[in-house]
CSV table of C-alpha atoms and ligand atoms in Angstrom, one decimal:
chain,number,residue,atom,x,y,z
A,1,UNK,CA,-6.7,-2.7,38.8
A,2,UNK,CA,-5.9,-4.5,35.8
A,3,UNK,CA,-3.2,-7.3,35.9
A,4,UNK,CA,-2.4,-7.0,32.5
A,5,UNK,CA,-3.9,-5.1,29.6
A,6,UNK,CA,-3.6,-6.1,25.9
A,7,UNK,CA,-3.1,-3.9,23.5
A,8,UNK,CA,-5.4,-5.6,20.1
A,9,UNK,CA,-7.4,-8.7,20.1
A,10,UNK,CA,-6.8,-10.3,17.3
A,11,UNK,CA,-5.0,-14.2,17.5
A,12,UNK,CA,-2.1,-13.3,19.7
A,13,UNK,CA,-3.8,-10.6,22.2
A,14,UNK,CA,-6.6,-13.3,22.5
A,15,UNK,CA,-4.1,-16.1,22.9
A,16,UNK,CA,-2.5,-13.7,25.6
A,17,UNK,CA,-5.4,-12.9,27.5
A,18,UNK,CA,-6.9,-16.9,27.9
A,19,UNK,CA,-3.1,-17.5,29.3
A,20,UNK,CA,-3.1,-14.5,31.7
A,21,UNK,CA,-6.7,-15.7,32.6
A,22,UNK,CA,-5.5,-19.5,33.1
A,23,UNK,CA,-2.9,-17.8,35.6
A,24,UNK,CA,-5.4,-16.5,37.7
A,25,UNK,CA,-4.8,-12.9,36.6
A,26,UNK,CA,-6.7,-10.3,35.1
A,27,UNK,CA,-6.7,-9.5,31.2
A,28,UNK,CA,-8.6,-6.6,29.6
A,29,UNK,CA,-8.2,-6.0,26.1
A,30,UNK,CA,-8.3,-2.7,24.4
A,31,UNK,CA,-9.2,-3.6,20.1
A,32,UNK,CA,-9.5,-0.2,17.7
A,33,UNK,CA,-11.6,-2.7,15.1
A,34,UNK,CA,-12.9,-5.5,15.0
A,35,UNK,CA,-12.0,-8.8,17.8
A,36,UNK,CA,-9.9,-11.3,15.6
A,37,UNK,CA,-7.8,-9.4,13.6
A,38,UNK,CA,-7.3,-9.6,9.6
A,39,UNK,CA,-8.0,-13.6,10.0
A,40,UNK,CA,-11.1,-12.3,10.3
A,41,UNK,CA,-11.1,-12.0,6.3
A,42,UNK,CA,-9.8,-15.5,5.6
A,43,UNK,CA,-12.6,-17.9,4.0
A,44,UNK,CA,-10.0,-21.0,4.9
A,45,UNK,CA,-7.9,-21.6,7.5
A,46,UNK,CA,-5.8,-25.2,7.0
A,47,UNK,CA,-2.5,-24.8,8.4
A,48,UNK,CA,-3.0,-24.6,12.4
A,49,UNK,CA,-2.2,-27.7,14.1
A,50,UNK,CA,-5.3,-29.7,15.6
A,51,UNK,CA,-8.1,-28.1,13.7
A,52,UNK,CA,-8.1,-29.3,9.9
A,53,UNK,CA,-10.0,-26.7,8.4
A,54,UNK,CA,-12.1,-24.0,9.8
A,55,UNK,CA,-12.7,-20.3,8.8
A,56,UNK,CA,-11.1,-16.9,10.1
A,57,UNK,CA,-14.3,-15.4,11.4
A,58,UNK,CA,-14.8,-19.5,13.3
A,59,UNK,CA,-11.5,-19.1,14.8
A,60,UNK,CA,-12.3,-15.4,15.6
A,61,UNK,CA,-15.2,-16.6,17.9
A,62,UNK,CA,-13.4,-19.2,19.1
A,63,UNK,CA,-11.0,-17.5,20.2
A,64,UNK,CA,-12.9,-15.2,21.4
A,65,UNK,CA,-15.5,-17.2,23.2
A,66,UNK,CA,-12.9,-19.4,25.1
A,67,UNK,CA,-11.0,-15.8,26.3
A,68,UNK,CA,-14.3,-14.1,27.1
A,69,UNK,CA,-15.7,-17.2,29.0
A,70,UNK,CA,-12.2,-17.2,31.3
A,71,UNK,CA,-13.3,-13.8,32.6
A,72,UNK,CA,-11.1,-11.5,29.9
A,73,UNK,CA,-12.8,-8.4,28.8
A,74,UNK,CA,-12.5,-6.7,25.8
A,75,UNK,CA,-13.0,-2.8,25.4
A,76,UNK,CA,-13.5,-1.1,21.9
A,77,UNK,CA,-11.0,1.2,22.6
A,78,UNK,CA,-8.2,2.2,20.4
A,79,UNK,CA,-5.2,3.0,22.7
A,80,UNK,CA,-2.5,6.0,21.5
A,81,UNK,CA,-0.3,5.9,24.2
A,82,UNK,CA,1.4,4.4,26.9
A,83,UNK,CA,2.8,6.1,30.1
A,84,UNK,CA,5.0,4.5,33.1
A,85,UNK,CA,4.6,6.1,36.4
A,86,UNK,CA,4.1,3.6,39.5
A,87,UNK,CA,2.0,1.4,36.9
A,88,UNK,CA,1.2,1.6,32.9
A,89,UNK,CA,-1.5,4.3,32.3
A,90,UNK,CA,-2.5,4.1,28.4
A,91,UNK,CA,-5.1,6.7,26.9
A,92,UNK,CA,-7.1,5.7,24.5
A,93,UNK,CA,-8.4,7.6,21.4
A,94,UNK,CA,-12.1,8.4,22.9
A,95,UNK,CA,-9.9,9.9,26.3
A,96,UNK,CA,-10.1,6.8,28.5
A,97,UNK,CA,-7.3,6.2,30.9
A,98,UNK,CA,-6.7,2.2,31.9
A,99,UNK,CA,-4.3,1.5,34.5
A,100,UNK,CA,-2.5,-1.7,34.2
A,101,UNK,CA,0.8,-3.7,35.6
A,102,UNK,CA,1.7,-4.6,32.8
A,103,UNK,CA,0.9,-4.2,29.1
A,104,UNK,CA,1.2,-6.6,26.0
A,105,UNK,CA,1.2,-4.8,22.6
A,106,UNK,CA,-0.5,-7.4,19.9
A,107,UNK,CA,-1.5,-4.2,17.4
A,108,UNK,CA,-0.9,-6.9,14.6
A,109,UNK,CA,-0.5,-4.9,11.2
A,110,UNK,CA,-2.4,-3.2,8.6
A,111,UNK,CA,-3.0,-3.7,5.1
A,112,UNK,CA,-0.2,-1.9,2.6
A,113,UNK,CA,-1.6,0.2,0.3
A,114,UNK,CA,0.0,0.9,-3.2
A,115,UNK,CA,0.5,4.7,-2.6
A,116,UNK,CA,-0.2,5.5,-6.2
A,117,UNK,CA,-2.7,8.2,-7.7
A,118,UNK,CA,-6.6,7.2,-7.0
A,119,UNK,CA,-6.3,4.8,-5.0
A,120,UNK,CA,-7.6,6.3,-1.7
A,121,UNK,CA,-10.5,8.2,-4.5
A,122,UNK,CA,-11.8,5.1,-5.3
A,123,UNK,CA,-11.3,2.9,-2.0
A,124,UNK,CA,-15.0,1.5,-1.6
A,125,UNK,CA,-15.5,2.3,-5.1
A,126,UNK,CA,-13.8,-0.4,-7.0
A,127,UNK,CA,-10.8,-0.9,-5.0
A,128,UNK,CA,-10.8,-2.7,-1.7
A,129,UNK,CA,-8.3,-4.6,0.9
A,130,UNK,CA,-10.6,-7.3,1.6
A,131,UNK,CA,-12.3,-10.1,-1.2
A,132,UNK,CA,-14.4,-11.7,1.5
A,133,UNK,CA,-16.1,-8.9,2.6
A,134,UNK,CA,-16.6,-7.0,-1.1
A,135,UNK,CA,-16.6,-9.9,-3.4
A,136,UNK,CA,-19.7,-10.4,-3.5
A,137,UNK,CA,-20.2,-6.7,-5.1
A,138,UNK,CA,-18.6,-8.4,-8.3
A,139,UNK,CA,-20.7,-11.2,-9.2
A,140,UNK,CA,-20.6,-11.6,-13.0
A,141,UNK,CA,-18.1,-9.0,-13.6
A,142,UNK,CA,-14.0,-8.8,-14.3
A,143,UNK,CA,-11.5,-7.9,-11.6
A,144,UNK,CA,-8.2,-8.0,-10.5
A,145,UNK,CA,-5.6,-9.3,-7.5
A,146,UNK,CA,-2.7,-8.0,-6.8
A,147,UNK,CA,-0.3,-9.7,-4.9
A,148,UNK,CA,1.7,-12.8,-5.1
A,149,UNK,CA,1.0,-14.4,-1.2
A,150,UNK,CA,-1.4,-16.3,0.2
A,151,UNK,CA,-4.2,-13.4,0.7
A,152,UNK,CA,-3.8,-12.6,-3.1
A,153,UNK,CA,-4.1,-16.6,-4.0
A,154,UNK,CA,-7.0,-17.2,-1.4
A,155,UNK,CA,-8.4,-14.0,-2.8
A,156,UNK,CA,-8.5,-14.9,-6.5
A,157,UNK,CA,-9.7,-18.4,-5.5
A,158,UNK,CA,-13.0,-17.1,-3.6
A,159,UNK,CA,-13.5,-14.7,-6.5
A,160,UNK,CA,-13.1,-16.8,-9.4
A,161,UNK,CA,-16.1,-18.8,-8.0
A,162,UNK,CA,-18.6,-15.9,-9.2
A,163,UNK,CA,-16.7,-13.0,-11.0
A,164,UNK,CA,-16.4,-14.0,-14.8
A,165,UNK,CA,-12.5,-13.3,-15.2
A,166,UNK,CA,-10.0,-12.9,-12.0
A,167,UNK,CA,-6.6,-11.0,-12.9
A,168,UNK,CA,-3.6,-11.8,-11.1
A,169,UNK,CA,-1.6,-8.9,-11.3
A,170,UNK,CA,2.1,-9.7,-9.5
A,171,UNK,CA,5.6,-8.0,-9.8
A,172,UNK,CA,7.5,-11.1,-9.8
A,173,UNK,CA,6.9,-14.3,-11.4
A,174,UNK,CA,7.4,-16.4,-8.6
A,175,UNK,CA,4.7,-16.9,-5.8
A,176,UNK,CA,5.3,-16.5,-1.4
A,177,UNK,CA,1.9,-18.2,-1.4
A,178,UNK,CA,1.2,-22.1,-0.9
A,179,UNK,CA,2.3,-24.3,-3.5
A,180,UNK,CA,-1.1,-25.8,-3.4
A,181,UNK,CA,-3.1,-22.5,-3.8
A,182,UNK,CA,-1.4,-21.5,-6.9
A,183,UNK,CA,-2.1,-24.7,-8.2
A,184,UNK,CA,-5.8,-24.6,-7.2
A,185,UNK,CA,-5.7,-21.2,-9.2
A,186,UNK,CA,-3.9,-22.5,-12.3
A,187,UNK,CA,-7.0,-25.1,-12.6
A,188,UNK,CA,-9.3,-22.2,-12.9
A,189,UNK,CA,-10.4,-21.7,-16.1
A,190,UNK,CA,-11.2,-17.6,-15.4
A,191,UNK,CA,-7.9,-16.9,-13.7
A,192,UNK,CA,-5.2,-15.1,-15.7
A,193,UNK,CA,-1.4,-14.3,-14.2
A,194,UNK,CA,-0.4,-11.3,-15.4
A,195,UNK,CA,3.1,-11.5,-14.0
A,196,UNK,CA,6.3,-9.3,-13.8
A,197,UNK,CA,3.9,-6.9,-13.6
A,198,UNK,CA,3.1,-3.3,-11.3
A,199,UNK,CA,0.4,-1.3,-11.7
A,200,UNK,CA,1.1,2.0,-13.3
A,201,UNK,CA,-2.5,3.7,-13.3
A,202,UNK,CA,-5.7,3.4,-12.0
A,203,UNK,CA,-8.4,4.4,-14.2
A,204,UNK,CA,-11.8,6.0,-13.6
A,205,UNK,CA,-13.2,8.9,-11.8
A,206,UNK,CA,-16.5,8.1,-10.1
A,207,UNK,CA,-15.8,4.3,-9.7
A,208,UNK,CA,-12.9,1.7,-11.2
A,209,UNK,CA,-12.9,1.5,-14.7
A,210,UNK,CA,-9.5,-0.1,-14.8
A,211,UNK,CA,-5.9,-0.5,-14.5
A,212,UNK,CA,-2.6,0.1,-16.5
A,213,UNK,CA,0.3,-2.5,-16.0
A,214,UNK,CA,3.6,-2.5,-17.2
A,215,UNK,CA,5.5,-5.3,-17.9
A,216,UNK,CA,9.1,-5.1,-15.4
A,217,UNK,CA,10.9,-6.8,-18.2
A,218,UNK,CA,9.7,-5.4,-21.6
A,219,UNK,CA,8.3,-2.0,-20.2
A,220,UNK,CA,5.2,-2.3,-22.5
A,221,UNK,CA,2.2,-1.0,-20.8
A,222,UNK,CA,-1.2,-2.6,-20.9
A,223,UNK,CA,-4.9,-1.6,-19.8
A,224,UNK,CA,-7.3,-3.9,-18.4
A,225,UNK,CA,-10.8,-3.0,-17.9
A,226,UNK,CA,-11.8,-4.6,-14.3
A,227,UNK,CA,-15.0,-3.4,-11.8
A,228,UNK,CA,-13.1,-4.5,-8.8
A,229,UNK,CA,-9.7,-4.2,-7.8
A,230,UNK,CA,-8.5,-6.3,-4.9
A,231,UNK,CA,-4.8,-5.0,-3.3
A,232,UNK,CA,-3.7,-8.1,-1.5
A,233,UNK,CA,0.0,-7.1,-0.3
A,234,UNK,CA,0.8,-7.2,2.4
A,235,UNK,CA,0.6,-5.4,5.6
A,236,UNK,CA,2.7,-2.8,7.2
A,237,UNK,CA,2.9,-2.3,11.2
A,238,UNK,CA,1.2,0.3,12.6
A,239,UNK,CA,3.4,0.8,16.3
A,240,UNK,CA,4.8,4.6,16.1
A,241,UNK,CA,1.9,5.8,19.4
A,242,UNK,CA,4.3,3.0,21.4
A,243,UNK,CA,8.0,3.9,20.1
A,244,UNK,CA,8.5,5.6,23.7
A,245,UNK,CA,8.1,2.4,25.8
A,246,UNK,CA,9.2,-0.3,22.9
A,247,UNK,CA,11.6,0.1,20.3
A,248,UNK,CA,11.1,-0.4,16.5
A,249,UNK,CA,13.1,-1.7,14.2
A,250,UNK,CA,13.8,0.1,10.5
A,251,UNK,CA,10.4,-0.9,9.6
A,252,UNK,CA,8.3,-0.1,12.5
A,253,UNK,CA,7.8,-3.7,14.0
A,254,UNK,CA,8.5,-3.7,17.7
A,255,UNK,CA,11.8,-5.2,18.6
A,256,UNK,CA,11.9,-7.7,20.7
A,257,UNK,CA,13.4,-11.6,21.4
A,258,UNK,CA,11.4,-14.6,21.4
A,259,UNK,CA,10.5,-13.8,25.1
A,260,UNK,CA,8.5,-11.1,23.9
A,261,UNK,CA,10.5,-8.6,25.7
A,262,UNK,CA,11.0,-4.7,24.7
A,263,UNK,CA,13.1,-2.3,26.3
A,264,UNK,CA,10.6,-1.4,28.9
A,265,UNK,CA,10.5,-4.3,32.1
A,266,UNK,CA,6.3,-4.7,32.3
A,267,UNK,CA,5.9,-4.1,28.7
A,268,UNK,CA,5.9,-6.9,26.5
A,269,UNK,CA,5.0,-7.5,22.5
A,270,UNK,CA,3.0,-10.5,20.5
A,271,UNK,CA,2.1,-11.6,17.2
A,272,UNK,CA,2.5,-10.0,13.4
A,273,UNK,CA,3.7,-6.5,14.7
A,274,UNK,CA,7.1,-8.1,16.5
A,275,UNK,CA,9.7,-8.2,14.6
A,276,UNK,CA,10.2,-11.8,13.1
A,277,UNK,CA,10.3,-13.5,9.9
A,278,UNK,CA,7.4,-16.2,10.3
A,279,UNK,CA,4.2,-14.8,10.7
A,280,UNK,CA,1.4,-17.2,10.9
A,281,UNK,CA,-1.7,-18.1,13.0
A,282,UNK,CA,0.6,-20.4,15.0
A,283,UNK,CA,3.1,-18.1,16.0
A,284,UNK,CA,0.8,-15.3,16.8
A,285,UNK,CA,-1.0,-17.7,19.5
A,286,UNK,CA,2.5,-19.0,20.6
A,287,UNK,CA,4.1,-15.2,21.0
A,288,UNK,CA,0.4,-15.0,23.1
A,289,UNK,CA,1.4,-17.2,25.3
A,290,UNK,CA,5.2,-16.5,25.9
A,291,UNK,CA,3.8,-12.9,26.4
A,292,UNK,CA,1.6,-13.0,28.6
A,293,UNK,CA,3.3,-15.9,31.0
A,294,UNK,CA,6.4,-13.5,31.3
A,295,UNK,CA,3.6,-10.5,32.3
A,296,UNK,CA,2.2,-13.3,34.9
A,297,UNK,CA,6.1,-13.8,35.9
A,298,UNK,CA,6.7,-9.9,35.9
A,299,UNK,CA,3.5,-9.1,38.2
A,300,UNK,CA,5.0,-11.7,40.6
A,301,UNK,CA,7.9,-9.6,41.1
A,302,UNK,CA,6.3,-6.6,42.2
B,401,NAP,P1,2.8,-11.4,2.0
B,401,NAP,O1,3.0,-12.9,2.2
B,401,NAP,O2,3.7,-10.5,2.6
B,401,NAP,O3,2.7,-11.2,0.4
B,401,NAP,C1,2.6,-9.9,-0.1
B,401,NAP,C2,2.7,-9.9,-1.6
B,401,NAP,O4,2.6,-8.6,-2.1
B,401,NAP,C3,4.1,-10.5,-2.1
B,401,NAP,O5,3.9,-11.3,-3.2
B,401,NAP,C4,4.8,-9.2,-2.5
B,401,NAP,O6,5.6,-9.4,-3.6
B,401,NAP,C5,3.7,-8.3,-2.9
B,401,NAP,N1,4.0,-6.9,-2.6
B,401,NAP,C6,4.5,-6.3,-1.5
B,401,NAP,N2,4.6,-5.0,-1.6
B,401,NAP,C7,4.2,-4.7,-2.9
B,401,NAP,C8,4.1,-3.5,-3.6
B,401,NAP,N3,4.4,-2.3,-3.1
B,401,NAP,N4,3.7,-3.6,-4.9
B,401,NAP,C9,3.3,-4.8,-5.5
B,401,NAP,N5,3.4,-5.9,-4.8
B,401,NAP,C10,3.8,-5.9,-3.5
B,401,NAP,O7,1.3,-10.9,2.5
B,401,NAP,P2,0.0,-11.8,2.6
B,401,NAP,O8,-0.3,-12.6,1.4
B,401,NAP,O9,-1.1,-10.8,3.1
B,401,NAP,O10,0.3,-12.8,3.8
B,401,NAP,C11,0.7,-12.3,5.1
B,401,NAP,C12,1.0,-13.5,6.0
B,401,NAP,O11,-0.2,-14.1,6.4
B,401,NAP,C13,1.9,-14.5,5.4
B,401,NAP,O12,2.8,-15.1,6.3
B,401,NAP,C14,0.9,-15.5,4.9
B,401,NAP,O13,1.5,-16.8,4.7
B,401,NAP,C15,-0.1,-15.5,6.0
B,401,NAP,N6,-1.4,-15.9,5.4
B,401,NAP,C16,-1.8,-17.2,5.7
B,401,NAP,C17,-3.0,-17.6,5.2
B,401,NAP,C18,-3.5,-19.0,5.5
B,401,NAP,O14,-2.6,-19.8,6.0
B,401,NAP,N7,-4.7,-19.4,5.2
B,401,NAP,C19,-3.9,-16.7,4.5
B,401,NAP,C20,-3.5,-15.5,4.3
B,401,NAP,C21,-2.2,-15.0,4.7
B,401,NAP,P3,7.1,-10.2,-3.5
B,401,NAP,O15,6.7,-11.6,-3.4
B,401,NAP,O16,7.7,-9.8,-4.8
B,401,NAP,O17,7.7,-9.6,-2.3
């Protein structure tokens, strides 16, 4: 039997899981990907409190080492749904059943896509969600970012080290990301904001051959020839297989307070796919931890 099972294992279901491990519990966690999460992706991490700078995939194993070590297991299992009867029964995708007191949902969230014509076509041929693992693709040749946070700064940084010219394509022309990172990306000589701006088109058949923008304020349209095109924004949740035991909010993040509670007493929620308006490294690990403590205090009242 499994004390309490963890529903992703990225920051805040690995955060859960060495807590739930700490309390003498079990933890199993069920990932659909890979263990880590997006920050996975992210060459620099320099914002979480202790550790001056490390990278996404070092925190990853981390992470992952220090939950692993405490006895949690992970399973590469992507769960699609969650029953109540005497305990929590959750299927997964492959047909596995895991029996559990008590679940934490940490599915984080997934990349947003534009939604415009060509873009699925061409994903893996031209366009991509992630510079880090497909920059590389690009040495020596133009692309383009678009976004206006901290994935479409970081992203533009990393690529202007090797691609000759590094398009920042954003609709507004005021940045979410770091003060600092839009700075770093001003000093580079082969970075160009292309602001007020949405992409109209996507060119090419075979592979990218470009993009149209239009300018939000004078409507003019303009091509730009890029190999590589790198859609930095944002992510959307991804929690509809779990609406029957937690509730979701208008845009499909589970509700929930900062005890990490949902509507269903053993069920509880962490990290990016709660709703909340900070979502950071810190407070995925912190929601961990308020999780899976009240699962520990839950189990004890059984
Ligand atoms: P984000 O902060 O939500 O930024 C998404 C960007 O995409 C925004 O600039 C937004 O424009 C734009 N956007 C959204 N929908 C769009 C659409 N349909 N068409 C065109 N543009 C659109 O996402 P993120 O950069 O992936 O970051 C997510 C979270 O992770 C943030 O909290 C961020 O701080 C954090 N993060 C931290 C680090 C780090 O600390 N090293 C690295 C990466 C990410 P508007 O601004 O106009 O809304």
């Amino acid at each position: 039997m499994i004390d309490v099972l963890i529903i992703g294992a990225g920051p805040a279901g690995l955060s859960a899981a060495i807590y739930v491990q700490r309390s003498g519990k079990k933890a199993v966690c069920l990932e659909a990907l890979v263990v880590g999460g997006q920050i996975v992706n992210t060459p620099e991490i320099a914002n979480y409190p202790g550790i001056k700078k490390t990278s996404g995939f070092e925190f990853s194993m981390g992470l992952y080492e220090q939950a692993t070590e405490l006895g949690a297991e992970i399973e590469y299992e992507k769960a699609v749904s969650i029953e109540k009867k005497e305990d929590f029964h959750v299927m997964t995708e492959s047909g596995k059943e895991f029996i559990a007191k008590s679940v934490i949902l940490a599915t984080g969230a997934k990349n947003r896509h534009l939604g415009i014509d060509k873009e699925e076509a061409l994903a893996g041929r031209g366009i991509s969600y992630c510079a880090t693992c497909d920059g590389a693709f690009y040495k020596g040749k133009d692309v383009a970012v678009n976004g206006g946070g901290n994935t479409a700064l970081e992203d533009a940084l990393f690529l202007s080290n090797y691609c000759s010219k590094v398009y920042i394509i954003h609709r507004r022309d005021e940045f979410r990301g770091e003060p600092d990172s839009l700075e770093a990306v001003k000093s580079k000589d082969n970075v160009e904001l292309v602001l007020n701006s949405t992409i109209e088109e996507i060119k090419g058949d075979k592979a990218l051959e470009g993009v149209v923008v239009k300018d939000k304020n004078t409507g003019a349209l303009r091509e730009i020839a890029v190999a590589g095109l790198f859609i930095a924004i944002g992510q959307v949740p991804d929690n509809k297989d779990f609406e029957d035991v937690a509730e979701l909010d208008a845009a499909g993040y589970i509700s929930a307070s900062e005890e990490c509670k949902t509507k269903t007493p053993g069920v509880f929620v962490a990290g990016d796919c709660r709703t909340k308006s900070v979502r950071q490294l810190t407070t995925a690990a912190s929601d961990g931890a308020v999780a899976a403590l009240a699962a520990c205090a839950y189990i004890s009242t059984l």
